[in-house]
Amino acid sequence: MKIYRPEIDGLRAISVIAVILYHAEFTVAGHTLLQGGYIGVDVFFVISGFLISQILLTEIEATGRIDFLKFYTRRARRILPALFAVIFATMPFAYYFLLPSELLDYANSIGSSLLFGSNIYFYFTAALYGEPDTLLKPFLHTWSLSVEEQFYIAFPLLLLITRRYLRSQFLPCVMLVAFLSLVLCAMTVRYDQQQAFYSPLTRAWELLAGTLLAYHQVRHGRARPRPLLAAAGLILVLGSLMLFRKDTVHPGLLTLIPVVGTCLVLAFASHKNAVGRLLASRPAALTGIVSYSLYLWHYPVFAFARLTSLDFDNGDRFLAVVATAVIAIVSFVVIEKPIRYTRRNRAFWIYLGLSTATIMAAVMSAITMSGFPYRLDQVFPPIARTNEERLESSFLSLNNNIQGGKPVIFIIGDSYARNWSVALKNYIDTDRYEVVAVSYLNCMVEIENDRVKAPSRASIYDKYCIPFEKYINDKSLLSRTKAIFLTSHRPFEYTVNPFRFELLSWMKSHSDDAKIFIFGNYYQLDREHSCLGLMFRTKSDASTCLRLATYPAADQPVEQMPFFPFGLAFNYIDIIKLHCDYDKRKCLTSSGGVPFMTDWGHLTVEFLMTLLDDILEKRAADLQGSGLLDFLVPPHARQSQRTASSQPNAGPTLAAFPQD
């Protein structure tokens, strides 16, 4: 007979509150609260592994078999109705607030979650969990549901196989699989933290920790309540939530702390000790009962709140939390609870089938229509959009016709290298110079034995890392290199890719005394907003983005930045100072109908070409000392065609920041 344990719901309450606060990102005195709140998901994994294993082990011990239909019907009743409600509720918001690319990602994430594979989808689309841009993906949180669903498929099979063929070897098999999963997790997190985070293989040990506890209880009964061990477990869980940080290596060996803590609470907390009574208190238990609905609703509520707020401050965060709580309670009372406990199986399966068909039809419609791009026509004309996409896509073909003999100009960088390379090549005399454009975007760059190694962090980045490693190690190109252009996100302060200046030094040492040019960034938004998104949602032009830009500060001394390379001889090209001297009223915001950026910080190719035209034409005297004009020459024929559209107040094709 199943006995309700309210202290487990209390533990669920701690977990879901931690996750919600983590994603809300409340700040006090500039510090983000509860940076280790993501550990709440690990606690969920252990609880889920414990409860599901207990159900299956009890059934197979009593009957010698597993009623798969009954098991998966219970799982479907528990998971799908509330999930479908969230999907249906968010569809109108997605259509009206998400850009085509975002809507396409939204549709794919829904489809993958229905196929129990959103964790795999988010890994292969390089969704870096915890980064600001992932907070805008309404269904990113379903990755954990997919991991659990994959466990629901794999564990019963493991149980049946060991029962049928290995008889009494179930415990050793589970211990072996859990150990191998933990070892794989510890190894994988060293070279691919995202794979370790999303993979069911590196998460299995957390669920199986609950399985081992369930096996002991089914075979030997509950352990005698031990107040000290229960308290120690709760301290381990709470301590992890408070002391883990965003940069803590996770999941990994440190994750053993909250996992062991959860197991101790599950094993030894009861109404006979203080920890059990605390967790079983009515507020905690009720919160735990609604925890699934809270978890499902909080992420899309937060995502759309952030998308529609220009300044998502603590007040907005509090309102989002309150809204989540209200919606989750209504969802639980109206949808989750009634459907979960109804005996009308036929009606349930009809509802399930119709809902699934409707959702998949909507998903396929969004995918086949590429996210309905016509919605952008008012703020980003189709012709301008098509032209920009054509220019950006040309990056991978820039190196197709490299020939020997001519001096070389290398253009290197991170994600910024794509558009900068396409734009800069327009101003290089290709009759005199060979241009080599490469990006180390998500490449793990190391210099060993006078060779650069650059394996990709995921296969989708092979298109950048393989050419990068090929050309950067070509000594015949390096020996002829006359100039190296670095185009990087915040080159003197960006913590990712810290190898960039070591790489420049190494390249220069193999060149014919190449000159190094480091290009500064233009105005940028915070990473929770995209320029095109702001334009789309406010139905305005790109001047909105410039007005809300938070970076950089005017005349910020680059020498004071943390990664300034004092030992490297280079020329810094401050494009904002050269273009408009940090006076936003004089700064351009679009060109030919193309905004200066579509995301939060990467300049568009069309705008970059206008920007370079402006700088090379008007500030040539200021560039003389840098030597840049030895390599960049504005094409006068093209310049004459663009003169009319390169003025700040030239009309709708080239908007400038409005006067105060």
XYZ file of C-alpha atoms in Angstrom:
660
model
C 0.000 0.000 0.000
C 1.377 3.365 -1.035
C 1.885 5.760 1.890
C 1.830 9.501 1.217
C 4.961 11.244 2.466
C 4.356 15.000 2.653
C 8.046 15.652 3.419
C 8.847 14.647 -0.179
C 6.493 17.352 -1.417
C 8.277 19.737 0.949
C 11.567 18.812 -0.688
C 9.959 19.391 -4.075
C 8.886 22.821 -2.851
C 12.481 23.759 -2.004
C 13.598 22.544 -5.424
C 11.013 24.387 -7.484
C 11.348 27.626 -5.485
C 15.123 27.464 -5.977
C 14.763 26.975 -9.732
C 12.224 29.802 -10.028
C 14.391 32.232 -8.064
C 17.417 31.224 -10.108
C 15.649 31.986 -13.376
C 14.101 35.177 -11.991
C 17.599 36.520 -11.241
C 16.671 38.902 -8.429
C 19.526 41.287 -7.707
C 20.523 43.007 -4.479
C 23.360 45.559 -4.466
C 24.441 44.313 -7.882
C 24.596 40.659 -6.809
C 22.308 37.971 -8.227
C 20.504 35.957 -5.577
C 20.669 32.163 -5.358
C 23.088 31.536 -8.210
C 23.057 27.840 -7.345
C 19.301 27.519 -7.764
C 19.799 25.302 -10.809
C 20.628 22.502 -8.346
C 16.873 22.247 -7.768
C 16.640 20.234 -10.988
C 19.181 17.718 -9.667
C 17.073 17.309 -6.542
C 14.061 16.686 -8.789
C 15.994 13.989 -10.641
C 16.762 12.095 -7.439
C 13.168 12.366 -6.213
C 11.814 11.229 -9.576
C 14.229 8.298 -9.741
C 13.224 7.297 -6.221
C 9.454 7.456 -6.708
C 9.302 5.879 -10.176
C 11.699 3.100 -9.195
C 9.703 2.440 -6.038
C 6.500 2.015 -8.071
C 8.087 -0.327 -10.611
C 10.108 -2.343 -8.109
C 7.065 -2.832 -5.906
C 5.017 -3.983 -8.892
C 7.589 -6.413 -10.220
C 8.245 -7.823 -6.768
C 4.520 -8.447 -6.304
C 3.561 -9.671 -9.782
C 6.795 -10.557 -11.556
C 5.893 -8.241 -14.435
C 5.361 -4.601 -15.368
C 2.045 -3.372 -16.728
C 3.514 -0.989 -19.288
C 0.131 0.325 -20.437
C -0.830 1.238 -16.901
C 2.610 2.723 -16.168
C 2.765 4.934 -19.247
C -0.889 5.930 -18.897
C -0.090 7.236 -15.411
C 2.952 9.062 -16.765
C 0.905 10.572 -19.612
C -1.814 11.733 -17.206
C 0.819 13.262 -14.955
C 2.908 15.025 -17.588
C 1.008 15.787 -20.769
C -2.221 17.680 -19.882
C -0.413 20.501 -18.078
C 2.322 20.563 -20.726
C -0.280 20.849 -23.492
C -1.984 23.667 -21.600
C 1.283 25.614 -21.463
C 1.887 25.027 -25.169
C -1.597 26.171 -26.204
C -1.446 29.196 -23.900
C 1.933 30.387 -25.223
C 1.200 29.998 -28.941
C -0.496 33.423 -29.397
C 2.269 35.157 -27.443
C 4.898 33.362 -29.530
C 3.277 34.496 -32.763
C 2.998 38.134 -31.713
C 6.285 38.566 -29.854
C 8.861 36.144 -31.288
C 10.971 36.915 -34.328
C 10.831 34.361 -37.168
C 14.070 32.678 -36.058
C 12.843 32.651 -32.464
C 9.449 31.283 -33.481
C 11.185 28.576 -35.485
C 13.249 27.649 -32.434
C 10.095 27.741 -30.310
C 8.312 25.368 -32.706
C 11.256 22.985 -32.838
C 11.559 22.973 -29.063
C 7.866 22.092 -28.709
C 8.136 19.319 -31.271
C 11.237 17.896 -29.628
C 9.624 18.021 -26.183
C 6.641 16.026 -27.452
C 9.113 13.475 -28.805
C 10.911 13.395 -25.430
C 14.083 14.856 -26.921
C 14.256 18.568 -26.145
C 17.479 18.062 -24.172
C 19.077 16.678 -27.334
C 17.625 19.495 -29.439
C 18.949 22.208 -27.151
C 22.375 20.609 -27.031
C 22.692 20.484 -30.813
C 21.420 24.036 -31.184
C 24.056 25.166 -28.674
C 21.667 26.637 -26.140
C 24.115 27.523 -23.376
C 21.966 27.009 -20.287
C 22.067 29.966 -17.923
C 23.211 32.479 -20.559
C 21.018 35.593 -20.944
C 19.766 34.694 -24.421
C 18.510 31.281 -23.256
C 16.249 33.009 -20.748
C 14.194 34.088 -23.769
C 13.558 30.525 -24.999
C 10.106 29.719 -23.580
C 10.572 25.942 -23.546
C 14.222 25.534 -22.647
C 13.215 24.141 -19.243
C 11.622 21.101 -20.887
C 15.107 19.617 -21.289
C 14.794 18.171 -17.771
C 11.390 16.652 -18.553
C 12.939 14.915 -21.552
C 15.741 13.492 -19.423
C 13.162 12.094 -17.010
C 11.025 10.719 -19.851
C 14.067 8.995 -21.326
C 14.625 7.439 -17.904
C 11.004 6.253 -17.874
C 11.710 4.422 -21.132
C 15.140 2.993 -20.277
C 14.705 2.004 -16.623
C 11.758 -0.416 -17.004
C 13.708 -2.173 -19.749
C 16.766 -2.472 -17.496
C 14.539 -3.806 -14.757
C 12.953 -6.432 -17.014
C 16.256 -7.548 -18.541
C 17.940 -8.021 -15.192
C 14.835 -9.743 -13.828
C 14.638 -12.176 -16.732
C 18.279 -12.878 -17.539
C 20.371 -11.853 -14.537
C 17.999 -12.773 -11.733
C 19.623 -11.478 -8.556
C 22.028 -9.104 -10.282
C 19.754 -6.055 -10.421
C 21.553 -4.154 -7.658
C 25.084 -4.711 -9.074
C 23.820 -3.730 -12.532
C 22.273 -0.482 -11.303
C 25.372 0.342 -9.272
C 27.580 -0.309 -12.297
C 25.445 1.825 -14.631
C 25.295 4.633 -12.061
C 29.060 4.512 -11.548
C 29.767 4.535 -15.294
C 27.343 7.450 -15.739
C 29.080 9.427 -12.982
C 32.515 8.726 -14.480
C 31.262 9.729 -17.929
C 29.798 12.902 -16.433
C 33.055 13.819 -14.688
C 35.024 13.235 -17.891
C 32.598 14.895 -20.304
C 32.193 18.081 -18.285
C 35.905 18.779 -18.747
C 35.684 19.204 -22.511
C 31.980 19.741 -23.230
C 30.004 21.113 -20.317
C 26.855 21.471 -22.390
C 26.904 17.802 -23.362
C 27.373 16.841 -19.726
C 24.485 19.120 -18.806
C 21.948 17.895 -21.370
C 22.905 14.247 -21.954
C 20.780 11.521 -20.318
C 23.941 9.404 -20.096
C 25.644 11.923 -17.830
C 22.485 12.516 -15.800
C 21.443 8.886 -15.310
C 23.461 8.502 -12.109
C 21.344 11.152 -10.373
C 18.103 9.329 -11.141
C 19.704 5.985 -10.310
C 20.768 7.342 -6.933
C 17.063 7.505 -6.181
C 16.664 4.024 -7.643
C 19.231 2.551 -5.247
C 17.429 4.086 -2.300
C 14.069 2.806 -3.573
C 15.508 -0.700 -4.017
C 16.703 -0.756 -0.411
C 13.326 0.396 0.874
C 11.350 -2.104 -1.217
C 13.580 -4.966 -0.094
C 14.234 -4.000 3.517
C 11.613 -1.407 4.397
C 12.187 2.220 5.374
C 15.228 2.947 7.463
C 14.631 4.141 10.997
C 14.298 7.960 11.053
C 17.582 9.587 11.999
C 17.294 13.293 12.817
C 20.999 14.089 12.406
C 21.300 12.406 9.015
C 18.090 14.046 7.803
C 19.378 17.439 8.984
C 22.739 16.792 7.327
C 20.972 15.980 4.079
C 18.919 19.159 4.168
C 22.038 21.199 4.947
C 23.828 19.659 1.944
C 20.917 20.540 -0.327
C 20.454 24.084 0.987
C 24.201 24.661 1.122
C 24.533 23.670 -2.536
C 21.728 26.030 -3.530
C 23.412 28.925 -1.736
C 27.093 28.217 -2.400
C 27.140 26.891 -5.959
C 27.706 29.569 -8.592
C 27.095 29.895 -12.303
C 30.746 29.062 -12.942
C 30.703 25.955 -10.712
C 31.631 22.897 -12.762
C 28.268 21.212 -13.082
C 27.174 18.496 -13.395
C 30.242 16.776 -11.984
C 31.704 15.379 -8.838
C 30.540 18.403 -6.833
C 26.979 17.498 -7.815
C 27.348 14.515 -5.509
C 26.799 16.941 -2.622
C 23.138 17.803 -3.329
C 22.435 14.301 -4.682
C 23.691 12.648 -1.491
C 21.870 15.294 0.545
C 18.597 14.517 -1.239
C 19.043 10.794 -0.628
C 19.635 11.410 3.091
C 16.461 13.466 3.363
C 14.417 10.861 1.469
C 15.832 8.064 3.618
C 15.744 9.559 7.098
C 13.275 12.470 7.253
C 9.856 11.729 8.747
C 7.192 13.209 10.969
C 9.250 11.977 13.917
C 12.040 14.535 13.417
C 12.268 18.275 12.911
C 13.389 18.109 9.271
C 10.466 15.894 8.337
C 7.957 18.095 10.166
C 9.409 21.232 8.555
C 9.202 19.770 5.069
C 5.754 18.326 5.738
C 4.355 21.656 6.940
C 1.221 22.648 5.068
C 2.725 25.563 3.046
C 5.716 23.453 1.985
C 3.656 20.362 1.133
C 1.055 22.343 -0.837
C 3.793 24.086 -2.808
C 5.328 20.702 -3.554
C 1.999 19.335 -4.755
C 1.777 22.187 -7.282
C 5.509 22.019 -8.097
C 5.083 20.478 -11.553
C 2.706 23.223 -12.676
C 4.973 25.847 -11.142
C 7.954 24.440 -13.005
C 6.090 24.221 -16.315
C 4.687 27.748 -16.246
C 7.536 29.762 -14.763
C 9.936 29.656 -17.705
C 7.538 30.824 -20.457
C 6.061 33.443 -18.119
C 9.559 34.778 -17.405
C 10.601 34.547 -21.071
C 7.671 36.572 -22.406
C 7.905 39.028 -19.508
C 11.538 39.668 -20.423
C 10.712 39.933 -24.121
C 8.052 42.572 -23.541
C 9.905 44.549 -20.863
C 12.615 47.041 -21.762
C 13.987 46.916 -18.234
C 13.207 43.667 -16.418
C 13.903 44.867 -12.884
C 13.169 43.367 -9.477
C 9.611 44.713 -9.551
C 8.956 42.981 -12.869
C 10.562 39.812 -11.552
C 8.304 39.829 -8.499
C 5.204 40.291 -10.664
C 6.358 37.439 -12.918
C 6.752 35.163 -9.894
C 3.280 36.095 -8.618
C 1.786 35.540 -12.076
C 3.496 32.159 -12.261
C 2.057 31.129 -8.893
C -1.490 32.198 -9.800
C -1.443 30.559 -13.235
C 0.122 27.371 -11.852
C -2.517 27.014 -9.126
C -5.338 27.535 -11.639
C -3.686 25.077 -14.018
C -3.335 22.500 -11.256
C -6.928 22.827 -10.074
C -8.579 23.049 -13.502
C -6.367 20.810 -15.655
C -3.673 18.774 -13.936
C -5.597 17.336 -10.978
C -8.913 16.511 -12.688
C -7.322 14.776 -15.678
C -4.745 12.962 -13.593
C -7.361 11.284 -11.409
C -10.263 10.854 -13.832
C -11.290 7.308 -14.757
C -12.546 8.299 -18.195
C -9.759 6.668 -20.169
C -11.432 6.882 -23.563
C -12.056 10.604 -23.236
C -8.490 11.101 -22.027
C -6.938 9.348 -25.014
C -9.193 11.246 -27.429
C -8.143 14.525 -25.796
C -4.521 13.434 -25.950
C -4.701 12.491 -29.609
C -6.501 15.642 -30.717
C -4.178 17.880 -28.699
C -1.070 16.197 -30.062
C -2.340 16.454 -33.646
C -3.227 20.140 -33.215
C 0.120 21.009 -31.670
C 2.110 19.121 -34.295
C 0.104 20.811 -37.071
C 0.960 24.213 -35.593
C 4.617 23.202 -35.195
C 4.893 21.967 -38.791
C 3.160 25.105 -40.043
C 5.678 27.336 -38.246
C 8.605 25.258 -39.523
C 7.468 25.050 -43.152
C 6.694 28.778 -43.166
C 10.111 29.586 -41.633
C 8.580 31.335 -38.645
C 6.236 33.530 -40.747
C 8.836 36.155 -41.751
C 6.217 38.433 -43.347
C 5.512 39.690 -39.819
C 8.786 41.644 -40.041
C 7.960 43.526 -43.234
C 6.959 46.719 -41.440
C 10.304 47.157 -39.662
C 12.680 45.196 -41.922
C 11.678 45.273 -45.610
C 11.886 41.909 -47.443
C 14.348 43.147 -50.056
C 16.718 44.501 -47.407
C 16.335 41.304 -45.397
C 17.107 39.111 -48.387
C 20.142 41.176 -49.337
C 21.529 41.026 -45.794
C 21.022 37.267 -45.596
C 22.850 36.870 -48.924
C 25.802 38.928 -47.703
C 26.060 37.099 -44.371
C 25.909 33.680 -46.017
C 28.878 34.516 -48.238
C 31.357 34.273 -45.339
C 32.014 30.535 -45.692
C 32.954 30.988 -49.357
C 35.406 33.874 -48.872
C 38.416 31.537 -48.904
C 37.393 29.507 -51.954
C 39.971 30.943 -54.359
C 43.120 31.439 -52.308
C 46.148 31.651 -54.584
C 49.833 31.636 -53.837
C 52.282 34.474 -54.250
C 50.421 37.553 -53.080
C 50.804 39.110 -49.612
C 48.124 37.987 -47.176
C 45.660 39.783 -44.908
C 44.172 37.577 -42.194
C 40.778 38.428 -40.728
C 40.148 36.400 -37.579
C 37.697 36.509 -34.695
C 34.780 34.913 -32.911
C 31.164 35.203 -34.069
C 31.942 38.769 -35.123
C 34.350 37.558 -37.811
C 31.560 36.563 -40.197
C 30.028 39.958 -40.948
C 33.233 41.918 -40.423
C 35.064 39.677 -42.897
C 32.429 40.110 -45.597
C 32.393 43.887 -45.102
C 36.160 44.380 -44.797
C 36.907 42.394 -47.942
C 35.027 45.063 -49.906
C 37.742 47.560 -48.938
C 40.795 45.404 -49.600
C 42.493 45.555 -52.974
C 42.312 41.858 -53.852
C 44.611 42.430 -56.809
C 47.358 43.263 -54.308
C 46.387 41.124 -51.305
C 45.058 37.654 -50.635
C 42.349 37.699 -47.955
C 41.961 34.792 -45.526
C 38.889 35.042 -43.266
C 38.447 32.535 -40.425
C 36.428 32.285 -37.228
C 37.271 30.413 -34.036
C 33.619 30.456 -32.946
C 33.236 27.693 -30.336
C 36.612 26.199 -31.168
C 38.805 24.975 -28.312
C 42.010 26.676 -29.401
C 45.375 25.626 -28.016
C 48.898 26.271 -29.272
C 51.139 23.239 -28.789
C 54.472 22.421 -30.419
C 54.202 25.371 -32.766
C 50.805 24.219 -34.040
C 47.306 25.498 -33.367
C 44.724 22.892 -32.436
C 41.070 23.943 -32.691
C 38.572 21.096 -32.214
C 34.959 22.271 -32.157
C 32.811 22.157 -29.037
C 29.979 20.662 -31.085
C 29.702 19.325 -34.620
C 27.655 22.310 -35.802
C 30.800 24.435 -35.405
C 32.979 22.226 -37.593
C 32.270 24.579 -40.509
C 34.244 27.231 -38.610
C 36.820 25.234 -36.667
C 38.050 22.962 -39.479
C 38.875 25.853 -41.875
C 40.284 27.868 -38.974
C 42.722 25.126 -38.000
C 43.620 24.501 -41.645
C 44.465 28.083 -42.604
C 45.923 29.251 -39.311
C 48.554 26.477 -39.510
C 49.429 27.125 -43.140
C 52.971 28.475 -42.804
C 53.038 29.555 -46.435
C 50.130 31.907 -45.714
C 51.526 33.099 -42.396
C 54.935 33.878 -43.861
C 53.281 36.191 -46.421
C 50.949 37.859 -43.939
C 51.192 41.656 -43.896
C 48.198 42.448 -41.691
C 46.021 40.700 -39.137
C 42.564 42.078 -38.363
C 40.976 40.933 -35.084
C 37.191 41.312 -34.923
C 36.068 40.149 -31.496
C 33.283 40.751 -29.025
C 34.639 43.269 -26.500
C 38.225 42.230 -27.239
C 39.786 43.575 -24.036
C 37.159 42.346 -21.575
C 35.405 39.280 -23.009
C 36.267 36.296 -20.821
C 35.557 33.696 -23.527
C 38.379 32.857 -25.951
C 41.170 34.311 -23.768
C 43.705 32.828 -26.175
C 43.068 35.535 -28.788
C 46.101 37.701 -28.029
C 48.411 34.723 -27.613
C 47.165 33.623 -31.026
C 47.914 37.048 -32.522
C 51.444 36.956 -31.112
C 52.000 33.467 -32.487
C 50.741 34.496 -35.931
C 52.921 37.600 -35.963
C 55.995 35.564 -35.030
C 55.487 33.461 -38.171
C 54.693 36.393 -40.465
C 56.657 38.940 -42.389
C 56.336 41.399 -39.477
C 52.563 41.733 -39.894
C 50.745 44.736 -38.509
C 47.922 43.949 -36.094
C 44.645 45.867 -36.077
C 42.005 45.328 -33.383
C 38.581 46.696 -34.216
C 36.374 48.020 -31.440
C 32.674 47.313 -31.139
C 29.724 49.536 -31.938
C 26.870 50.200 -29.530
C 25.331 47.087 -27.991
C 22.259 46.063 -26.024
C 22.240 43.765 -23.033
C 21.960 40.131 -24.132
C 18.350 39.847 -22.996
C 17.191 41.988 -25.915
C 17.712 41.902 -29.647
C 17.515 45.003 -31.783
C 15.181 43.436 -34.321
C 13.052 42.116 -31.479
C 12.724 45.599 -30.005
C 11.862 47.013 -33.428
C 9.301 44.254 -34.039
C 7.609 44.523 -30.663
C 7.568 48.340 -30.553
C 6.976 48.774 -34.306
C 9.782 51.343 -34.486
C 13.097 51.763 -36.280
C 16.590 50.939 -35.039
C 16.980 54.279 -33.257
C 15.182 52.518 -30.379
C 18.119 50.123 -30.108
C 20.686 52.909 -30.075
C 18.759 54.795 -27.408
C 18.647 51.695 -25.170
C 22.236 50.605 -25.870
C 24.146 49.958 -22.658
C 27.655 49.478 -24.088
C 30.231 50.964 -24.369
C 30.830 53.893 -22.067
C 32.085 56.980 -23.879
C 35.872 57.134 -24.175
C 36.394 54.128 -21.920
C 40.191 53.686 -21.682
C 41.005 50.323 -23.238
C 44.266 50.183 -21.274
C 42.261 49.744 -18.067
C 40.345 46.720 -19.316
C 41.219 43.302 -17.862
C 42.576 41.644 -21.010
C 44.494 44.537 -22.522
C 47.654 42.969 -24.068
C 50.440 45.289 -22.941
C 53.132 43.148 -24.534
C 51.563 43.150 -27.995
C 52.175 45.824 -30.623
C 48.867 46.646 -32.288
C 46.657 49.447 -33.571
C 43.228 49.927 -31.990
C 40.478 51.120 -34.325
C 37.795 52.744 -32.198
C 34.983 52.791 -34.735
C 32.508 54.760 -32.607
C 34.991 57.556 -31.957
C 35.994 57.673 -35.612
C 32.393 57.584 -36.823
C 30.444 59.839 -34.449
C 32.742 60.630 -31.515
C 30.390 58.910 -29.021
C 27.592 61.387 -29.748
C 24.546 59.170 -30.252
C 22.727 61.978 -32.028
C 25.264 61.719 -34.863
C 25.514 57.926 -34.999
C 23.896 56.002 -37.836
C 21.417 53.262 -37.000
C 20.543 51.673 -40.359
C 21.550 51.431 -43.981
C 19.437 50.535 -46.986
C 16.609 49.428 -44.716
C 18.934 47.170 -42.700
C 19.251 48.004 -38.960
C 22.755 48.347 -37.556
C 22.241 45.046 -35.770
C 19.495 42.447 -35.566
C 20.611 40.741 -32.382
C 22.122 42.403 -29.300
C 25.597 43.225 -30.609
C 26.651 41.848 -34.023
C 26.697 44.535 -36.699
C 24.981 43.732 -39.977
C 27.099 43.548 -43.145
C 25.148 46.261 -44.960
C 25.542 48.650 -42.048
C 29.224 47.786 -41.585
C 29.933 48.706 -45.183
C 28.225 52.064 -44.698
C 30.114 52.568 -41.445
C 33.461 51.785 -43.074
C 32.606 54.032 -46.021
C 31.935 56.864 -43.606
C 35.118 56.341 -41.581
C 37.440 55.813 -44.546
C 36.043 58.837 -46.344
C 35.804 61.343 -43.504
C 38.524 60.239 -41.078
C 41.317 59.265 -43.437
C 43.666 61.773 -41.810
C 43.095 60.205 -38.382
C 43.870 56.759 -39.795
C 47.136 57.686 -41.467
C 49.296 56.996 -38.439
C 47.764 53.554 -37.837
C 48.747 52.201 -41.242
C 45.222 50.901 -41.851
C 44.978 52.814 -45.127
C 47.839 50.694 -46.469
C 45.336 47.817 -46.521
C 41.848 49.326 -46.785
C 40.878 51.434 -49.786
C 37.281 52.659 -50.196
C 35.918 51.714 -53.634
C 35.035 55.127 -55.048
C 32.485 53.897 -57.557
C 30.537 52.170 -54.841
C 31.044 55.129 -52.518
C 29.415 57.521 -54.959
C 26.350 55.302 -55.150
C 26.012 55.257 -51.371
C 26.778 58.919 -50.567
C 23.142 59.951 -50.409
C 22.261 57.175 -47.952
C 25.252 57.649 -45.663
C 24.043 60.900 -44.058
C 22.461 60.788 -40.573
C 19.181 62.392 -41.686
C 18.886 60.969 -45.184
C 15.385 59.591 -44.762
C 13.891 56.181 -44.037
C 16.751 54.099 -45.431
C 19.279 55.438 -42.956
C 17.936 56.438 -39.559
C 19.924 58.368 -36.986
C 19.369 58.690 -33.256
C 16.683 61.354 -32.726
C 17.482 64.718 -31.207
C 16.692 65.162 -27.531
